[in-house]
Coordinates of N, CA and C and ligand atoms in Angstrom, one line a residue:
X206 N 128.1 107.3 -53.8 CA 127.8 107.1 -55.2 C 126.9 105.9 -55.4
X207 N 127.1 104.6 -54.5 CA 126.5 103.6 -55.0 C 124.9 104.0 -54.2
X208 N 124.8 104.1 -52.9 CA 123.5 104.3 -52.8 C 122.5 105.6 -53.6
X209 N 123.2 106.6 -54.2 CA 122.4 107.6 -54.8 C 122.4 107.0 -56.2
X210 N 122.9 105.3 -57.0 CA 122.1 104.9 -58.0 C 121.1 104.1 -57.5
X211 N 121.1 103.5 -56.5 CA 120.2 102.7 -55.6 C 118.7 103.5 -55.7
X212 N 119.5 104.6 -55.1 CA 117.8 105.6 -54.9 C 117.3 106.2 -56.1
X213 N 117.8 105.6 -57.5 CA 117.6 106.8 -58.3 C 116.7 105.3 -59.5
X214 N 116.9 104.1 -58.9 CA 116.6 103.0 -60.0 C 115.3 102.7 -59.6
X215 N 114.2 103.0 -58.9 CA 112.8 102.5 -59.0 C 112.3 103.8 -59.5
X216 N 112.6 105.2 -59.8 CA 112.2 106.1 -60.3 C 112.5 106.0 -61.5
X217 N 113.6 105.2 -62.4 CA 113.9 105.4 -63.5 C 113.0 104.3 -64.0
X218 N 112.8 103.2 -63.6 CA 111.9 102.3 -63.9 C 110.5 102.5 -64.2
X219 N 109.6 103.5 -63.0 CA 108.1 103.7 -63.2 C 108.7 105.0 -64.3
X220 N 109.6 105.8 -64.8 CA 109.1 106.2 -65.9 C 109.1 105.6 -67.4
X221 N 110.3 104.7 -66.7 CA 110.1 103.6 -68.3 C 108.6 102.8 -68.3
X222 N 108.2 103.0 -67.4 CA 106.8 102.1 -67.6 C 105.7 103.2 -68.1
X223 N 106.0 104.4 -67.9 CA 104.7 105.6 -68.2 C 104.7 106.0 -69.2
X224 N 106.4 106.3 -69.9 CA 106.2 106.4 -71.3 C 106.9 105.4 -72.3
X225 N 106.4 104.4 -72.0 CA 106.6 103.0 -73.0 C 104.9 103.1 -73.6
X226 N 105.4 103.1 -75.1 CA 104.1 102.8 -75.5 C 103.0 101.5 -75.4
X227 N 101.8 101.6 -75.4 CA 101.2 100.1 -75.2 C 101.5 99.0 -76.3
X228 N 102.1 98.0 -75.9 CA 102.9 97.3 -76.8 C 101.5 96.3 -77.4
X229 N 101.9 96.5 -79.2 CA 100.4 95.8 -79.7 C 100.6 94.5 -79.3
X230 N 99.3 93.8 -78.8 CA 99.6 92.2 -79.1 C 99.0 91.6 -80.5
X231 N 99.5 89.9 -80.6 CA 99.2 89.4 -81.6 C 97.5 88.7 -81.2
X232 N 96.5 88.8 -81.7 CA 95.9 87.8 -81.2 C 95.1 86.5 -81.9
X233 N 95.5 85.3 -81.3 CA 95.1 84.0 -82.5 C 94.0 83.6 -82.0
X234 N 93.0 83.5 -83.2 CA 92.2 82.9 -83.2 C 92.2 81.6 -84.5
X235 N 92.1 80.3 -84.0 CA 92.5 79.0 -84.7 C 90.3 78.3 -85.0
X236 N 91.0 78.2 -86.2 CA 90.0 77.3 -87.1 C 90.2 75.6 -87.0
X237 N 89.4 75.6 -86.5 CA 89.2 74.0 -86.4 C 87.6 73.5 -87.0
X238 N 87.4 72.5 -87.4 CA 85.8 71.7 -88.0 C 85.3 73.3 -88.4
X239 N 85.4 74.0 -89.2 CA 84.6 75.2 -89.5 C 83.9 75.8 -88.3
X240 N 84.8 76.3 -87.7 CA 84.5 76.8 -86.3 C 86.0 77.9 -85.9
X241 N 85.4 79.4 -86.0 CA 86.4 80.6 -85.2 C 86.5 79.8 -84.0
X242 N 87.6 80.0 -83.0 CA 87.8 80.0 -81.7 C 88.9 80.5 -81.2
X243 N 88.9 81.5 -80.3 CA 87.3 81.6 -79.5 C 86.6 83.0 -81.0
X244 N 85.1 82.6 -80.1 CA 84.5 83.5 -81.4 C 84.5 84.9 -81.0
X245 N 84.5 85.5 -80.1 CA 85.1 86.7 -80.1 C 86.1 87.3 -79.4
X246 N 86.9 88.0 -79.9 CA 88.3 88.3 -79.1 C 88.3 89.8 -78.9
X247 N 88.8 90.2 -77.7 CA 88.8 91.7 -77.6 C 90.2 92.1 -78.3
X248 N 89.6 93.5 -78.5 CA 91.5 93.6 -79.3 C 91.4 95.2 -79.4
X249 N 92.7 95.6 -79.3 CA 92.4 97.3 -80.1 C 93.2 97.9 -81.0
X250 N 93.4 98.6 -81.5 CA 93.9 99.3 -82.4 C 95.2 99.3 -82.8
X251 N 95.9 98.4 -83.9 CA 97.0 98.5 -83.8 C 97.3 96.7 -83.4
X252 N 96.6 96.2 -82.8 CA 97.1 94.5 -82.8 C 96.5 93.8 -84.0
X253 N 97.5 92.6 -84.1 CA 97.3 92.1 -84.9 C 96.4 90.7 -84.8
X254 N 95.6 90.4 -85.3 CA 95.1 89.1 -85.5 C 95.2 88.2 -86.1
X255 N 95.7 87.1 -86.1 CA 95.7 86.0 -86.6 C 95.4 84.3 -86.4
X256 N 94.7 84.5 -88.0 CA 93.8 83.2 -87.9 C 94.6 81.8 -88.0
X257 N 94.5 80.8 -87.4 CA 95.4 79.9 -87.9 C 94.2 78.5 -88.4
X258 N 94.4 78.3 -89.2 CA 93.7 77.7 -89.9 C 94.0 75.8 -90.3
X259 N 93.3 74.9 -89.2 CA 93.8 73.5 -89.3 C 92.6 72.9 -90.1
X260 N 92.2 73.6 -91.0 CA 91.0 72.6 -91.6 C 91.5 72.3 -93.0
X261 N 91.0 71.4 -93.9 CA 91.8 70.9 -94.8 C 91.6 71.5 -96.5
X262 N 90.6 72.9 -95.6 CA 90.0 73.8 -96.6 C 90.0 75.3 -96.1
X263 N 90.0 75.8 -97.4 CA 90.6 77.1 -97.4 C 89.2 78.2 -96.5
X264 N 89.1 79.3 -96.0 CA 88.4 79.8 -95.1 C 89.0 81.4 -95.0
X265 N 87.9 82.0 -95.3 CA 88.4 83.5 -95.1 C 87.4 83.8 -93.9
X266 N 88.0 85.0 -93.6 CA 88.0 86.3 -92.4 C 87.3 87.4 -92.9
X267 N 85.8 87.6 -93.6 CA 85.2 88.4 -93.9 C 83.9 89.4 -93.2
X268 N 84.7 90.8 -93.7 CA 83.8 91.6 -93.1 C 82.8 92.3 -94.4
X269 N 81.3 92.4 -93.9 CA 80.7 92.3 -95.2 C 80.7 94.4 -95.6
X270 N 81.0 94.9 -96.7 CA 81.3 95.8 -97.3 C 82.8 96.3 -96.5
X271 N 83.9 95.3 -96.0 CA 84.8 95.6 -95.2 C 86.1 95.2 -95.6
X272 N 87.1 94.6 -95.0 CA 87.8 93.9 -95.9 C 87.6 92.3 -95.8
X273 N 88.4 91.2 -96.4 CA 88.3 90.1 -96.4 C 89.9 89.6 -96.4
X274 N 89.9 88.7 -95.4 CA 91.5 87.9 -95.3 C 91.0 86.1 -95.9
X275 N 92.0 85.9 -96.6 CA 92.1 84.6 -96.7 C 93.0 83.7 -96.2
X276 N 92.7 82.8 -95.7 CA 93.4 81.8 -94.7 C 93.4 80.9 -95.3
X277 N 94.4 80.1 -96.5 CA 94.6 78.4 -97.1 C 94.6 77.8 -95.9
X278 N 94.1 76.3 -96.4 CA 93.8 75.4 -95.3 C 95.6 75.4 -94.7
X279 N 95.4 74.6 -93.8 CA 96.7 74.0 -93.2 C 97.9 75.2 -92.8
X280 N 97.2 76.7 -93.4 CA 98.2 77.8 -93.6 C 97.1 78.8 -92.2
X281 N 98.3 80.2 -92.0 CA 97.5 80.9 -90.9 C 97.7 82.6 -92.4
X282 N 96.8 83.5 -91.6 CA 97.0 84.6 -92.1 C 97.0 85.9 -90.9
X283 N 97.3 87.1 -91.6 CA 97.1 87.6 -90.0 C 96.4 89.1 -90.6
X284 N 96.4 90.1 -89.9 CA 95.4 91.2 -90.1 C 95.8 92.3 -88.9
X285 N 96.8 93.5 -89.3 CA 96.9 94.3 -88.0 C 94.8 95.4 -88.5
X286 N 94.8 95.7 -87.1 CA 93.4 96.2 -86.6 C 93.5 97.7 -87.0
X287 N 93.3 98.8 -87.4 CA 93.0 100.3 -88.1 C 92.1 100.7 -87.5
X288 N 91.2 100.4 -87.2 CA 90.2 101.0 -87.1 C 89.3 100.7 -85.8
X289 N 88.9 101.2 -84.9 CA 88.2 100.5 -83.9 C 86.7 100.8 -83.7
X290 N 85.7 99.8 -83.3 CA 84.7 99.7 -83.3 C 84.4 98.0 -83.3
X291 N 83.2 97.6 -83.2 CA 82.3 96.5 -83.0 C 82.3 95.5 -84.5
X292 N 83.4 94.5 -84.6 CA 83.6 93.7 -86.0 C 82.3 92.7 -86.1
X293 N 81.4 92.2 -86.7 CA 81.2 91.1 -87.0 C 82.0 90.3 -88.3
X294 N 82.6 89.0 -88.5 CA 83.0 88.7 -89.9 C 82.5 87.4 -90.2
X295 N 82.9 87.1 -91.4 CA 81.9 85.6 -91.7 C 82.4 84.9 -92.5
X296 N 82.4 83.5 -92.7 CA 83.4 83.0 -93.9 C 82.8 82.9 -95.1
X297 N 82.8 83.6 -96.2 CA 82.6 83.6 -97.4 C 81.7 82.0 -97.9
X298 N 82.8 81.2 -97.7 CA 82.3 79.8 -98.2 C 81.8 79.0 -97.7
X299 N 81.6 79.2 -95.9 CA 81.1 78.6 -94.8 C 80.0 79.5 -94.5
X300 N 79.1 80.3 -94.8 CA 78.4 81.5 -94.2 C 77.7 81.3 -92.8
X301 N 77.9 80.1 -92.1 CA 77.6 79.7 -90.7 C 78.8 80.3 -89.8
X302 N 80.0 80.0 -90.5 CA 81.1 80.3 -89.7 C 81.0 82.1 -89.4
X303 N 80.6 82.1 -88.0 CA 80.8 83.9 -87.8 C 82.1 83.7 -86.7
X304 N 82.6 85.2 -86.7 CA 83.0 85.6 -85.0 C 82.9 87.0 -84.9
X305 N 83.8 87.5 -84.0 CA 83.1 88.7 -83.5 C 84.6 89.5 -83.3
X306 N 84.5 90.7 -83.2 CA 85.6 91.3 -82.7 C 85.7 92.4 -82.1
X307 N 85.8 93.2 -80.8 CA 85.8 94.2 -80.0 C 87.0 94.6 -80.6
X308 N 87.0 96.2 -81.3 CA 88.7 96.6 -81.0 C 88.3 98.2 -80.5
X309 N 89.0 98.3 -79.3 CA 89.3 99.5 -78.4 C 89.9 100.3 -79.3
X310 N 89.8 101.5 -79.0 CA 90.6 102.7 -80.0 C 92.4 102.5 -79.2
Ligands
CU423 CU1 85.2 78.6 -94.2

């Protein structure tokens, strides 16, 4: 009995690994001196991103005819990903401030 759970627990394991779905991650990108970092992050479908924002002014996450997140200073905001393809976004109020975003389907 005990060796046939022995033989039976690395096969129960690689199936828990085959059909576990790909678990989304979070991904932070932090604002400092009007600067994304890092400026572009890969990401895909279904993760979330979030900006965390230490500057003493407020700073959005905008994509142009796309959506737009806003990030109060001192505050973070976050954005799960829908859609995958090649992001550019830009800060509204800062129009220097870009980053970039890869999201994998
Ligand atoms: Cu800004």
């Amino acid at each position: 009995m005990k060796a046939g759970v022995l033989i039976h627990l690395p096969w129960l394991a690689a199936l828990a690994l085959m059909t576990a779905p790909a678990a989304a991650a979070t991904i932070e990108v932090t604002i400092d001196k009007l600067v994304f970092s890092p400026a572009t992050v890969e990401a895909k479908v279904g993760d979330t991103v979030e900006w965390v924002n230490k500057d003493v002014v407020a700073h959005t996450a905008t994509v142009k005819g796309g959506w737009e997140v806003m990030i109060p200073p001192k505050k973070s905001a976050s954005l799960t990903l829908k859609a995958a393809g090649a992001i550019d976004y830009f800060c509204r109020f800062h129009p220097n401030m870009r980053g970039h975003m890869n999201v994998a389907p």
